CSV table of C-alpha atoms in Angstrom, one decimal:
chain,number,residue,atom,x,y,z
A,1,MET,CA,90.2,72.4,232.5
A,2,SER,CA,89.9,68.7,232.7
A,3,LYS,CA,86.7,66.8,233.4
A,4,ILE,CA,86.4,65.8,237.0
A,5,SER,CA,86.3,62.0,237.5
A,6,GLN,CA,84.8,60.7,240.7
A,7,PRO,CA,86.1,57.8,242.7
A,8,LEU,CA,84.2,54.8,241.4
A,9,PRO,CA,84.3,51.1,242.1
A,10,GLY,CA,86.6,49.5,239.6
A,11,ALA,CA,89.1,52.5,239.8
A,12,TRP,CA,92.8,51.8,239.8
A,13,SER,CA,93.8,51.1,243.5
A,14,SER,CA,97.2,49.4,243.4
A,15,PHE,CA,100.3,51.0,242.0
A,16,ILE,CA,104.0,50.0,241.7
A,17,LEU,CA,106.6,52.7,242.3
A,18,ALA,CA,109.2,52.5,239.5
A,19,GLN,CA,112.1,54.6,240.7
A,20,GLY,CA,114.2,55.6,243.6
A,21,ASP,CA,115.0,53.6,246.8
A,22,GLU,CA,111.5,52.2,246.8
A,23,ALA,CA,111.4,51.0,243.2
A,24,GLY,CA,109.2,47.9,243.0
A,25,ARG,CA,107.2,48.7,246.1
A,26,THR,CA,103.5,48.1,245.7
A,27,LEU,CA,101.3,50.9,247.0
A,28,SER,CA,97.7,50.0,247.8
A,29,LEU,CA,95.3,52.9,248.0
A,30,LYS,CA,91.6,53.4,248.3
A,31,GLY,CA,89.1,56.2,248.3
A,32,ARG,CA,90.3,59.7,247.7
A,33,ALA,CA,94.0,58.8,247.9
A,34,ALA,CA,93.6,56.3,244.9
A,35,TRP,CA,91.4,58.9,243.1
A,36,MET,CA,94.0,61.6,243.6
A,37,LEU,CA,96.9,59.5,242.4
A,38,ASN,CA,94.8,58.5,239.3
A,39,GLN,CA,94.1,62.2,238.6
A,40,LEU,CA,97.8,63.1,238.9
A,41,ILE,CA,98.8,60.2,236.6
A,42,ASP,CA,96.1,61.3,234.0
A,43,ALA,CA,97.2,64.9,234.2
A,44,GLY,CA,100.8,64.0,233.2
A,45,PRO,CA,103.5,66.6,233.0
A,46,GLN,CA,100.9,69.4,232.8
A,47,GLY,CA,99.9,68.7,236.4
A,48,LEU,CA,96.6,69.9,237.9
A,49,VAL,CA,95.3,72.8,240.0
A,50,THR,CA,92.7,73.1,242.7
A,51,ALA,CA,90.4,75.1,240.4
A,52,GLN,CA,89.8,71.9,238.4
A,53,PHE,CA,88.2,70.3,241.4
A,54,PRO,CA,85.9,72.7,243.3
A,55,GLY,CA,85.1,71.6,246.8
A,56,VAL,CA,87.9,69.0,246.9
A,57,ARG,CA,90.8,69.5,249.3
A,58,ILE,CA,93.5,68.7,246.7
A,59,SER,CA,96.4,69.8,248.9
A,60,ALA,CA,95.3,67.5,251.7
A,61,HIS,CA,95.2,64.5,249.3
A,62,VAL,CA,98.6,65.5,247.8
A,63,LEU,CA,100.1,65.6,251.3
A,64,ASP,CA,98.6,62.2,252.1
A,65,LEU,CA,100.3,60.8,248.9
A,66,ARG,CA,103.6,62.5,249.8
A,67,MET,CA,103.5,60.9,253.2
A,68,LYS,CA,103.2,57.5,251.4
A,69,GLY,CA,106.5,58.2,249.6
A,70,LEU,CA,105.3,59.8,246.3
A,71,LEU,CA,107.2,62.7,244.9
A,72,ILE,CA,104.8,65.5,243.9
A,73,SER,CA,106.0,68.9,242.9
A,74,THR,CA,104.2,72.2,243.6
A,75,GLU,CA,104.8,75.1,241.3
A,76,TYR,CA,103.1,78.4,242.2
A,77,GLU,CA,101.4,80.4,239.5
A,78,PRO,CA,99.7,83.8,239.6
A,79,ASN,CA,96.0,84.0,239.1
A,80,GLY,CA,93.9,87.0,238.2
A,81,GLY,CA,90.2,87.7,238.5
A,82,GLU,CA,88.2,88.9,241.5
A,83,PHE,CA,90.4,86.9,243.9
A,84,LYS,CA,93.9,87.7,242.7
A,85,GLY,CA,96.7,85.7,244.2
A,86,ARG,CA,98.5,82.5,243.3
A,87,HIS,CA,97.7,78.8,243.2
A,88,GLY,CA,99.7,75.7,243.2
A,89,ARG,CA,100.1,73.3,240.3
A,90,PHE,CA,100.7,69.8,241.5
A,91,THR,CA,102.7,67.4,239.2
A,92,LEU,CA,103.5,63.8,240.0
A,93,MET,CA,107.2,63.3,239.7
A,94,SER,CA,107.4,59.7,240.8
A,95,LYS,CA,107.2,57.1,238.1
A,96,VAL,CA,104.2,55.0,239.0
A,97,THR,CA,102.5,52.0,237.2
A,98,ARG,CA,98.9,51.1,237.7
A,99,CYS,CA,98.7,47.4,238.5
A,100,ALA,CA,95.3,46.5,240.0
A,101,ARG,CA,91.7,47.7,240.0
A,102,GLU,CA,89.5,48.0,243.0
A,103,ALA,CA,87.0,45.1,243.2
A,104,ARG,CA,83.5,46.0,242.3
A,105,PRO,CA,80.9,45.3,245.1
């Protein structure tokens, strides 16, 4: 599992979409939305799962990013253990470039 990075001042907060009908559009995010997009970018094609971020409502942040026009896939995988079932693996499909950092207070 990856190390959890927390939203911090100075995190990437502006992004440029690099594909599709909205290519070139700048997306300005803050707070958890910017944090979640950074996590998805860092995860790359492996994607990420909610177990990597205990206590964080990953699916809610993914929905927020989808509503802003980002393509994020969800692949369902089985999981074992005491609470057998399945979980989603979220992968950023949109090509996005980081372009600005949040100003430090």
